[in-house]
Short mmCIF file of C-alpha atoms (C1' of nucleotides) in Angstrom, two decimals:
data_model
loop_
_atom_site.label_atom_id
_atom_site.label_comp_id
_atom_site.label_asym_id
_atom_site.label_seq_id
_atom_site.Cartn_x
_atom_site.Cartn_y
_atom_site.Cartn_z
CA UNK S 1 -13.45 20.64 28.01
CA UNK S 2 -10.08 20.03 26.65
CA UNK S 3 -6.75 20.28 29.27
CA UNK S 4 -5.45 23.51 30.20
CA UNK S 5 -2.64 24.29 27.49
CA UNK S 6 0.83 23.44 27.96
CA UNK S 7 2.25 25.36 30.72
CA UNK S 8 5.46 25.05 29.25
CA UNK S 9 5.70 25.85 25.46
CA UNK S 10 9.51 26.40 25.05
CA UNK S 11 8.90 27.58 21.53
CA UNK S 12 12.74 28.06 20.79
CA UNK S 13 12.17 29.24 16.99
CA UNK S 14 14.14 26.52 14.70
CA UNK S 15 12.65 23.16 14.76
CA UNK S 16 8.65 23.19 16.10
CA UNK S 17 8.32 20.14 18.13
CA UNK S 18 4.86 19.75 16.91
CA UNK S 19 6.45 19.00 13.62
CA UNK S 20 8.91 16.54 15.51
CA UNK S 21 6.62 15.08 17.12
CA UNK S 22 4.13 14.43 14.24
CA UNK S 23 7.22 12.60 12.35
CA UNK S 24 7.95 10.53 15.16
CA UNK S 25 4.26 9.14 15.61
CA UNK S 26 3.73 8.77 12.04
CA UNK S 27 6.86 6.75 11.95
CA UNK S 28 6.02 4.39 14.78
CA UNK S 29 2.45 4.08 14.16
CA UNK S 30 3.64 3.03 10.43
CA UNK S 31 5.98 0.61 11.75
CA UNK S 32 3.77 -1.00 14.80
CA UNK S 33 0.07 -0.99 13.15
CA UNK S 34 1.05 -0.63 9.39
CA UNK S 35 -0.10 2.19 6.62
CA UNK S 36 -3.92 2.23 7.58
CA UNK S 37 -3.14 3.24 10.59
CA UNK S 38 -1.68 6.89 9.36
CA UNK S 39 -4.60 9.12 9.35
CA UNK S 40 -4.23 12.94 10.57
CA UNK S 41 -6.86 12.60 13.27
CA UNK S 42 -4.86 9.43 14.60
CA UNK S 43 -1.32 11.76 14.34
CA UNK S 44 -2.98 14.37 16.03
CA UNK S 45 -4.31 12.68 18.96
CA UNK S 46 -0.96 10.86 19.48
CA UNK S 47 1.07 14.25 19.14
CA UNK S 48 -1.53 15.85 21.30
CA UNK S 49 -2.06 18.56 18.62
CA UNK S 50 -4.90 18.99 16.04
CA UNK S 51 -5.42 18.03 12.32
CA UNK S 52 -4.01 21.49 10.99
CA UNK S 53 -0.78 20.78 12.16
CA UNK S 54 -0.23 18.33 9.32
CA UNK S 55 -1.00 21.06 7.10
CA UNK S 56 0.41 24.00 8.42
CA UNK S 57 3.47 21.68 9.12
CA UNK S 58 4.13 19.47 5.97
CA UNK S 59 0.87 20.82 3.45
CA UNK S 60 -1.12 17.77 3.77
CA UNK S 61 -0.79 13.76 4.81
CA UNK S 62 1.46 12.89 1.52
CA UNK S 63 3.85 15.45 2.11
CA UNK S 64 4.37 14.05 5.74
CA UNK S 65 4.57 10.73 4.56
CA UNK S 66 7.20 11.88 1.78
CA UNK S 67 9.42 13.11 4.90
CA UNK S 68 9.08 9.84 6.86
CA UNK S 69 9.93 7.87 3.71
CA UNK S 70 12.87 10.54 3.52
CA UNK S 71 13.69 9.83 6.85
CA UNK S 72 13.77 6.03 6.02
CA UNK S 73 16.62 6.31 3.56
CA UNK S 74 18.12 8.59 5.70
CA UNK S 75 18.15 5.51 8.38
CA UNK S 76 19.04 3.11 5.78
CA UNK S 77 21.94 4.87 4.58
CA UNK S 78 23.41 5.55 7.86
CA UNK S 79 22.61 1.81 8.64
CA UNK S 80 24.75 1.04 5.88
CA UNK S 81 27.15 3.59 6.67
CA UNK S 82 28.08 1.59 9.75
CA UNK S 83 29.74 -1.34 7.92
CA UNK S 84 32.93 -1.06 7.96
CA UNK S 85 35.67 -1.50 5.45
CA UNK S 86 38.22 -4.38 6.50
CA UNK S 87 40.62 -5.79 4.20
CA UNK S 88 38.15 -8.31 3.51
CA UNK S 89 36.45 -6.67 0.81
CA UNK S 90 33.85 -9.55 -0.06
CA UNK S 91 33.32 -10.04 3.49
CA UNK S 92 32.36 -6.14 3.87
CA UNK S 93 30.13 -6.58 0.94
CA UNK S 94 28.42 -9.72 2.37
CA UNK S 95 28.01 -7.63 5.78
CA UNK S 96 26.47 -4.48 3.52
CA UNK S 97 23.87 -6.84 2.03
CA UNK S 98 22.94 -8.26 5.81
CA UNK S 99 22.48 -5.04 6.62
CA UNK S 100 20.31 -3.81 4.13
CA UNK S 101 18.24 -7.24 4.41
CA UNK S 102 18.10 -6.50 8.29
CA UNK S 103 16.87 -3.04 8.04
CA UNK S 104 14.27 -4.18 5.62
CA UNK S 105 13.15 -6.86 8.13
CA UNK S 106 12.95 -4.81 11.14
CA UNK S 107 10.58 -2.17 9.27
CA UNK S 108 8.98 -3.89 6.61
CA UNK S 109 6.17 -1.56 6.28
CA UNK S 110 8.40 1.12 5.99
CA UNK S 111 10.21 -0.80 3.38
CA UNK S 112 7.81 -1.64 1.27
CA UNK S 113 6.54 2.10 1.21
CA UNK S 114 10.28 3.11 0.27
CA UNK S 115 10.81 0.73 -2.25
CA UNK S 116 7.55 -1.51 -3.04
CA UNK S 117 5.77 1.15 -4.61
CA UNK S 118 2.62 0.75 -1.90
CA UNK S 119 0.60 3.67 -2.50
CA UNK S 120 0.31 5.36 0.96
CA UNK S 121 -2.97 7.76 0.64
CA UNK S 122 -2.31 8.90 -2.99
CA UNK S 123 1.33 9.07 -2.19
CA UNK S 124 3.48 7.73 -4.91
CA UNK S 125 7.54 7.76 -4.90
CA UNK S 126 8.88 11.03 -7.04
CA UNK S 127 11.80 11.12 -9.01
CA UNK S 128 13.96 13.00 -5.71
CA UNK S 129 12.88 10.38 -3.76
CA UNK S 130 14.16 7.90 -5.86
CA UNK S 131 17.22 9.63 -6.60
CA UNK S 132 17.71 9.79 -2.55
CA UNK S 133 16.60 5.95 -2.55
CA UNK S 134 19.55 4.96 -4.95
CA UNK S 135 22.80 5.81 -2.96
CA UNK S 136 21.69 2.33 -1.60
CA UNK S 137 22.53 1.30 -5.14
CA UNK S 138 25.82 3.41 -4.89
CA UNK S 139 26.88 1.92 -1.51
CA UNK S 140 26.81 -1.66 -3.03
CA UNK S 141 28.35 -0.44 -6.52
CA UNK S 142 31.62 0.47 -4.22
CA UNK S 143 31.56 -2.31 -2.19
CA UNK S 144 31.49 -4.39 -5.50
CA UNK S 145 34.10 -2.11 -7.12
CA UNK S 146 36.43 -2.80 -4.07
CA UNK S 147 35.74 -6.70 -4.18
CA UNK S 148 36.65 -6.39 -7.90
CA UNK S 149 39.69 -4.34 -7.20
CA UNK S 150 40.93 -7.35 -4.99
CA UNK S 151 40.14 -9.47 -7.60
CA UNK S 152 37.67 -11.52 -5.76
CA UNK S 153 35.19 -11.64 -8.34
CA UNK S 154 35.13 -10.85 -11.89
CA UNK S 155 35.95 -7.61 -13.08
CA UNK S 156 33.35 -5.50 -14.71
CA UNK S 157 30.88 -2.55 -14.58
CA UNK S 158 30.11 -2.58 -11.04
CA UNK S 159 26.66 -0.45 -11.57
CA UNK S 160 25.40 -2.78 -13.65
CA UNK S 161 26.27 -5.83 -11.24
CA UNK S 162 25.16 -3.75 -8.15
CA UNK S 163 21.58 -3.36 -10.35
CA UNK S 164 21.56 -7.29 -10.47
CA UNK S 165 22.56 -7.40 -6.49
CA UNK S 166 19.66 -5.24 -5.70
CA UNK S 167 17.06 -6.76 -7.85
CA UNK S 168 17.81 -10.12 -6.36
CA UNK S 169 17.91 -8.73 -2.57
CA UNK S 170 15.17 -6.41 -3.49
CA UNK S 171 12.77 -9.85 -4.86
CA UNK S 172 13.74 -12.05 -2.23
CA UNK S 173 12.91 -9.75 0.75
CA UNK S 174 9.97 -8.78 -0.74
CA UNK S 175 8.55 -12.49 -1.12
CA UNK S 176 9.88 -12.56 2.39
CA UNK S 177 8.21 -9.53 3.83
CA UNK S 178 4.82 -10.75 1.96
CA UNK S 179 4.86 -14.15 3.68
CA UNK S 180 5.66 -16.41 0.63
CA UNK S 181 9.68 -17.03 1.60
CA UNK S 182 10.05 -17.85 5.93
CA UNK S 183 13.56 -18.06 6.98
CA UNK S 184 12.60 -20.88 9.42
CA UNK S 185 11.81 -22.80 6.24
CA UNK S 186 15.42 -22.20 5.51
CA UNK S 187 14.87 -20.36 2.34
CA UNK S 188 17.83 -18.27 3.48
CA UNK S 189 20.32 -20.87 2.89
CA UNK S 190 18.28 -22.54 -0.17
CA UNK S 191 17.30 -19.45 -1.94
CA UNK S 192 19.08 -16.52 -0.84
CA UNK S 193 22.31 -17.51 -0.23
CA UNK S 194 22.62 -19.62 -3.51
CA UNK S 195 21.18 -16.58 -5.60
CA UNK S 196 23.90 -14.31 -4.27
CA UNK S 197 26.51 -16.60 -4.58
CA UNK S 198 25.67 -17.53 -8.63
CA UNK S 199 25.41 -14.13 -9.00
CA UNK S 200 29.02 -13.09 -7.69
CA UNK S 201 29.87 -16.66 -8.56
CA UNK S 202 31.83 -16.70 -5.38
CA UNK S 203 30.46 -18.16 -2.08
CA UNK S 204 28.25 -16.30 0.19
CA UNK S 205 26.16 -16.71 3.21
CA UNK S 206 23.65 -14.14 4.70
CA UNK S 207 22.80 -16.64 7.57
CA UNK S 208 23.95 -15.72 11.01
CA UNK B 1 -30.08 -14.18 14.32
CA UNK B 2 -29.19 -14.06 10.64
CA UNK B 3 -25.55 -15.34 9.72
CA UNK B 4 -22.72 -13.84 7.52
CA UNK B 5 -23.85 -13.61 4.15
CA UNK B 6 -22.92 -16.18 1.80
CA UNK B 7 -20.61 -15.31 -0.86
CA UNK B 8 -21.59 -17.91 -3.04
CA UNK B 9 -24.60 -17.43 -5.66
CA UNK B 10 -27.40 -18.29 -3.72
CA UNK B 11 -29.80 -20.75 -5.75
CA UNK B 12 -29.87 -21.53 -9.71
CA UNK B 13 -26.48 -21.87 -11.23
CA UNK B 14 -26.54 -18.46 -12.65
CA UNK B 15 -23.63 -16.20 -11.49
CA UNK B 16 -25.33 -12.72 -10.55
CA UNK B 17 -24.61 -10.29 -13.01
CA UNK B 18 -24.62 -7.78 -9.95
CA UNK B 19 -21.37 -9.57 -8.71
CA UNK B 20 -19.51 -10.08 -12.43
CA UNK B 21 -20.38 -6.47 -12.77
CA UNK B 22 -19.07 -5.54 -9.75
CA UNK B 23 -16.06 -7.28 -10.38
CA UNK B 24 -15.29 -5.97 -13.68
CA UNK B 25 -15.23 -2.70 -12.27
CA UNK B 26 -13.24 -3.38 -10.01
CA UNK B 27 -10.19 -4.78 -12.28
CA UNK B 28 -11.06 -1.97 -14.71
CA UNK B 29 -10.58 0.80 -11.48
CA UNK B 30 -7.74 -0.75 -10.16
CA UNK B 31 -6.01 -1.33 -13.36
CA UNK B 32 -7.05 2.34 -14.72
CA UNK B 33 -6.91 4.52 -11.84
CA UNK B 34 -4.58 2.63 -9.11
CA UNK B 35 -5.91 1.34 -5.91
CA UNK B 36 -7.30 4.59 -4.43
CA UNK B 37 -10.14 4.64 -7.14
CA UNK B 38 -11.57 1.22 -5.40
CA UNK B 39 -14.19 2.51 -3.05
CA UNK B 40 -17.74 0.40 -2.50
CA UNK B 41 -19.47 3.62 -3.50
CA UNK B 42 -17.54 4.19 -6.40
CA UNK B 43 -17.96 0.59 -7.52
CA UNK B 44 -21.74 0.93 -7.02
CA UNK B 45 -21.91 3.88 -9.15
CA UNK B 46 -19.75 1.84 -12.02
CA UNK B 47 -21.80 -1.26 -11.69
CA UNK B 48 -25.23 0.76 -11.28
CA UNK B 49 -25.97 -0.58 -8.00
CA UNK B 50 -25.69 0.44 -4.47
CA UNK B 51 -23.01 -0.27 -2.07
CA UNK B 52 -24.83 -3.06 -0.16
CA UNK B 53 -24.25 -5.43 -3.21
CA UNK B 54 -20.66 -5.23 -2.10
CA UNK B 55 -21.81 -6.74 0.96
CA UNK B 56 -24.15 -9.06 0.09
CA UNK B 57 -22.17 -10.53 -2.74
CA UNK B 58 -18.62 -10.55 -0.89
CA UNK B 59 -19.19 -9.39 2.58
CA UNK B 60 -17.04 -6.17 2.37
CA UNK B 61 -14.21 -4.38 0.53
CA UNK B 62 -11.28 -6.96 1.59
CA UNK B 63 -13.42 -9.86 0.34
CA UNK B 64 -13.86 -8.18 -2.97
CA UNK B 65 -10.30 -7.33 -3.53
CA UNK B 66 -9.82 -10.63 -2.46
CA UNK B 67 -11.49 -12.24 -5.42
CA UNK B 68 -10.11 -9.55 -8.05
CA UNK B 69 -6.58 -10.89 -6.49
CA UNK B 70 -8.04 -14.55 -7.25
CA UNK B 71 -8.24 -13.28 -10.83
CA UNK B 72 -5.29 -11.78 -10.99
CA UNK B 73 -3.77 -15.19 -10.20
CA UNK B 74 -5.89 -17.24 -12.44
CA UNK B 75 -5.14 -14.55 -15.57
CA UNK B 76 -1.63 -15.02 -14.84
CA UNK B 77 -1.79 -18.71 -15.00
CA UNK B 78 -3.26 -18.92 -18.01
CA UNK B 79 -1.04 -16.62 -19.48
CA UNK B 80 1.89 -18.76 -18.15
CA UNK B 81 -0.18 -22.03 -19.60
CA UNK B 82 -0.29 -20.17 -23.24
CA UNK B 83 3.56 -20.70 -23.14
CA UNK B 84 3.83 -23.64 -25.40
CA UNK B 85 6.49 -26.38 -24.78
CA UNK B 86 8.87 -26.97 -27.92
CA UNK B 87 11.73 -29.14 -28.27
CA UNK B 88 13.97 -26.16 -26.95
CA UNK B 89 13.27 -26.52 -23.07
CA UNK B 90 15.47 -23.18 -22.51
CA UNK B 91 13.84 -21.28 -24.90
CA UNK B 92 10.41 -22.37 -23.59
CA UNK B 93 11.88 -20.81 -20.09
CA UNK B 94 12.65 -17.71 -21.57
CA UNK B 95 9.44 -17.72 -22.90
CA UNK B 96 7.77 -18.20 -19.58
CA UNK B 97 9.90 -15.51 -17.65
CA UNK B 98 8.95 -12.82 -20.55
CA UNK B 99 5.46 -13.95 -20.14
CA UNK B 100 5.58 -13.02 -16.43
CA UNK B 101 7.30 -10.01 -16.96
CA UNK B 102 4.66 -8.68 -19.63
CA UNK B 103 1.94 -9.72 -17.39
CA UNK B 104 3.19 -7.83 -14.27
CA UNK B 105 3.79 -4.25 -16.46
CA UNK B 106 0.54 -4.65 -18.42
CA UNK B 107 -1.04 -4.83 -15.09
CA UNK B 108 1.16 -3.32 -12.58
CA UNK B 109 -1.45 -2.35 -9.62
CA UNK B 110 -2.70 -5.70 -9.81
CA UNK B 111 0.97 -7.15 -9.40
CA UNK B 112 2.11 -4.97 -6.60
CA UNK B 113 -1.23 -5.85 -4.85
CA UNK B 114 -0.56 -9.69 -5.66
CA UNK B 115 2.87 -9.92 -4.69
CA UNK B 116 4.05 -6.83 -3.28
CA UNK B 117 2.20 -6.77 -0.08
CA UNK B 118 0.28 -3.29 -1.00
CA UNK B 119 -2.08 -3.24 2.00
CA UNK B 120 -5.41 -2.21 0.24
CA UNK B 121 -7.88 -0.94 2.68
CA UNK B 122 -6.65 -3.27 5.19
CA UNK B 123 -6.66 -6.36 2.94
CA UNK B 124 -3.64 -8.87 3.12
CA UNK B 125 -2.68 -11.83 1.47
CA UNK B 126 -4.02 -14.97 3.29
CA UNK B 127 -1.86 -18.50 3.71
CA UNK B 128 -4.43 -19.58 0.79
CA UNK B 129 -4.16 -17.00 -1.40
CA UNK B 130 -0.28 -17.18 -1.49
CA UNK B 131 -0.95 -20.96 -2.19
CA UNK B 132 -2.61 -20.02 -5.41
CA UNK B 133 -0.05 -17.47 -6.18
CA UNK B 134 2.93 -20.29 -5.76
CA UNK B 135 1.94 -22.07 -8.66
CA UNK B 136 3.46 -19.50 -10.42
CA UNK B 137 6.37 -21.07 -8.79
CA UNK B 138 5.42 -24.38 -9.67
CA UNK B 139 5.42 -23.41 -13.50
CA UNK B 140 8.87 -22.01 -12.97
CA UNK B 141 10.00 -25.55 -11.46
CA UNK B 142 8.41 -27.75 -13.98
CA UNK B 143 10.48 -25.34 -16.90
CA UNK B 144 13.41 -25.86 -15.18
CA UNK B 145 13.00 -29.55 -14.68
CA UNK B 146 12.64 -30.05 -18.44
CA UNK B 147 15.58 -27.39 -19.01
CA UNK B 148 17.84 -29.60 -16.42
CA UNK B 149 16.54 -32.62 -17.95
CA UNK B 150 17.66 -31.70 -21.42
CA UNK B 151 21.01 -31.35 -19.79
CA UNK B 152 21.09 -27.44 -20.65
CA UNK B 153 21.79 -26.17 -17.32
CA UNK B 154 23.38 -27.86 -14.13
CA UNK B 155 21.21 -30.42 -12.82
CA UNK B 156 19.64 -29.69 -9.02
CA UNK B 157 16.85 -28.88 -7.10
CA UNK B 158 14.81 -27.29 -9.36
CA UNK B 159 12.25 -25.57 -6.61
CA UNK B 160 15.10 -24.06 -5.32
CA UNK B 161 16.24 -22.77 -8.22
CA UNK B 162 12.86 -21.39 -9.21
CA UNK B 163 12.68 -19.79 -5.79
CA UNK B 164 16.07 -18.11 -7.01
CA UNK B 165 14.40 -17.21 -10.44
CA UNK B 166 10.94 -15.83 -9.55
CA UNK B 167 13.09 -13.49 -6.65
CA UNK B 168 15.36 -12.19 -9.37
CA UNK B 169 12.47 -11.77 -11.73
CA UNK B 170 9.86 -10.13 -8.89
CA UNK B 171 12.63 -7.84 -7.41
CA UNK B 172 13.58 -6.45 -11.10
CA UNK B 173 9.85 -6.35 -11.91
CA UNK B 174 9.23 -4.39 -9.01
CA UNK B 175 11.99 -2.36 -9.36
CA UNK B 176 10.77 -1.53 -12.78
CA UNK B 177 7.19 -0.80 -11.72
CA UNK B 178 8.43 1.60 -9.15
CA UNK B 179 10.02 3.71 -11.61
CA UNK B 180 13.78 3.23 -10.85
CA UNK B 181 14.58 0.97 -13.62
CA UNK B 182 13.84 1.90 -16.86
CA UNK B 183 13.57 -0.37 -20.01
CA UNK B 184 14.24 2.70 -22.40
CA UNK B 185 17.37 3.14 -20.34
CA UNK B 186 18.80 -0.18 -21.32
CA UNK B 187 18.29 -2.18 -18.24
CA UNK B 188 16.66 -5.08 -19.67
CA UNK B 189 19.67 -5.74 -21.11
CA UNK B 190 22.38 -4.18 -18.83
CA UNK B 191 20.63 -5.92 -15.63
CA UNK B 192 18.03 -8.20 -15.94
CA UNK B 193 19.69 -10.30 -18.83
CA UNK B 194 23.06 -10.86 -17.18
CA UNK B 195 20.89 -11.46 -13.57
CA UNK B 196 19.05 -14.61 -15.05
CA UNK B 197 22.08 -15.76 -17.23
CA UNK B 198 24.23 -15.78 -14.20
CA UNK B 199 21.75 -17.21 -12.16
CA UNK B 200 21.54 -20.12 -14.47
CA UNK B 201 25.08 -19.89 -16.08
CA UNK B 202 23.68 -19.85 -19.74
CA UNK B 203 23.05 -16.95 -22.02
CA UNK B 204 19.48 -15.36 -21.45
CA UNK B 205 18.15 -12.62 -23.45
CA UNK B 206 14.47 -11.22 -22.03
CA UNK B 207 14.25 -8.34 -24.43
CA UNK B 208 12.52 -8.68 -27.70
"C1'" DA K 1 4.29 50.90 27.67
"C1'" DG K 2 0.75 49.85 24.41
"C1'" DT K 3 -1.04 48.37 20.28
"C1'" DA K 4 -1.33 46.63 15.73
"C1'" DC K 5 -0.58 42.32 13.65
"C1'" DC K 6 0.41 38.13 12.15
"C1'" DG K 7 1.35 33.38 12.04
"C1'" DG K 8 0.02 28.54 13.85
"C1'" DA K 9 -3.34 26.19 15.87
"C1'" DA K 10 -8.06 24.85 17.41
"C1'" DT K 11 -12.54 24.49 16.23
"C1'" DA K 12 -15.74 23.44 12.92
"C1'" DA K 13 -17.63 22.13 8.40
"C1'" DC K 14 -17.39 19.59 3.57
"C1'" DA K 15 -17.20 15.79 0.87
"C1'" DC K 16 -15.56 11.58 1.06
"C1'" DT K 17 -14.44 6.58 2.47
"C1'" DG K 18 -16.31 1.41 4.94
"C1'" DT K 19 -20.13 -0.23 7.33
"C1'" DT K 20 -24.31 -1.36 9.58
"C1'" DA K 21 -29.21 -0.95 10.25
"C1'" DT K 22 -33.21 -1.15 8.73
"C1'" DG K 23 -37.11 -1.30 4.85
"C1'" DC K 24 -38.90 -3.13 0.82
"C1'" DA K 25 -39.66 -5.62 -3.22
"C1'" DA K 26 -39.66 -9.91 -5.16
"C1'" DT K 27 -38.59 -14.60 -4.85
"C1'" DA K 28 -38.66 -19.70 -2.39
"C1'" DA K 29 -40.88 -22.56 0.40
"C1'" DT K 30 -44.53 -24.29 2.60
"C1'" DA G 1 -52.18 -18.64 -0.14
"C1'" DT G 2 -49.48 -17.42 3.40
"C1'" DT G 3 -44.83 -17.28 5.23
"C1'" DA G 4 -40.08 -16.93 5.09
"C1'" DT G 5 -36.38 -15.62 2.82
"C1'" DT G 6 -33.19 -13.47 0.05
"C1'" DG G 7 -31.00 -9.17 -2.55
"C1'" DC G 8 -30.74 -4.57 -3.13
"C1'" DA G 9 -32.13 0.58 -1.74
"C1'" DT G 10 -31.94 3.69 1.67
"C1'" DA G 11 -30.27 6.06 5.05
"C1'" DA G 12 -27.18 6.34 9.17
"C1'" DC G 13 -22.69 5.90 11.84
"C1'" DA G 14 -17.93 6.97 12.59
"C1'" DG G 15 -14.51 7.34 10.21
"C1'" DT G 16 -11.11 9.84 6.45
"C1'" DG G 17 -8.56 14.44 3.79
"C1'" DT G 18 -9.01 18.72 3.45
"C1'" DT G 19 -10.69 23.55 3.82
"C1'" DA G 20 -12.82 27.76 6.22
"C1'" DT G 21 -13.04 30.47 10.05
"C1'" DT G 22 -11.73 31.39 14.80
"C1'" DC G 23 -8.81 32.90 18.08
"C1'" DC G 24 -4.91 33.10 20.80
"C1'" DG G 25 -0.03 34.65 21.70
"C1'" DG G 26 4.17 35.89 20.57
"C1'" DT G 27 6.54 39.57 17.39
"C1'" DA G 28 7.19 44.10 15.94
"C1'" DC G 29 6.55 48.10 15.76
"C1'" DT G 30 5.38 53.12 17.49
#
DNA sequence: AGTACCGGAATAACACTGTTATGCAATAAT
DNA sequence: ATTATTGCATAACAGTGTTATTCCGGTACT
């Protein structure tokens, strides 16, 4: 009934391409169709394999989701790393916040799973996952350290201030993803900008 | 041939107790065992009925979840309404924020469904649901109006400031529910209090 | 070479899920 | 009293995650 097996299976040891294809399909389905599209059978179809591959390669759907989330964290870290350090530390911080928000709005489903606590088929963040996620936090703290070092904002515990900025950004972005705030209503200028500006006691513009 | 089942009670003013029992079981299961425990069959068992009741009474699982969420919004509104107006408008605002956070932490699963955008079996917030949810927002704005009227904080657009407070509160609470911030680590005093204090340019203490 | 092996994938089955179709009992309407 | 309708139970359908079994193909011996 089925087509003949793939004529060229270059095994080549290290990373099974079945694993790669499953992860790729999972990331794409989550991004394009949302969490409900993430099913073992659907993944198997998309990756041209059987559901068993999910179990031999990952051990189950929750473990697969965990890897997708880990990749999401990695992509976020890389994205934040693209923000270069210029001589204007405050501008760098703003760019960091922009990159964070852009990444979240470009992959909203993934973002809510990463930070929103969306239970995806019984999967919840483990402490290890959260530790990975919190180096977002350290990126913010480092940027704040430089801003404080330049005397551009009040000097204090950068980790605490980073926690405040993260809370504010995260909260605004989650409400934005939920559809309560919409950039076309001007909420970016009316809510987000004043929020961060007041928090750091310095004018900030997140819009383009 | 036959139209969609009308979700409203059919004849007498009496609300079917099957409907009440289903909603009660749904709220309890969501609160105690999380979103994955919300299944039609499980609900039918808990309410001593059959899965069909879910469809005759509500029209399906998404509609039932919608009602649970609506009840959550109603409970939040009542909770916020218990905060009395004293002659200290700023203290009232703080109590409002405390009530908001306490309600969220007491029903974290419900809260993430209400505001976090957790897709629960394909259910997502409709615009009507969001409008109901945003009278939380107006409660905040009203409290801010009184604080501004008393000259305790800078006078400006209270709706915009309310949006900023809501973003900050929501973000902190979501990270708290996700397990990233833990009150036993002192994050309430180190992150949340300074966050709101700076936002309003007045000292605020959310802890007990 | 031949052969035993063994790991990963395919097939199928189990216990679930939401949903729909059917049937039935009781009530409302005529 | 007879008909129509309403509301739930039963059962079935298609889907889910997961597990057991089978089976095939490359690896590693002999």
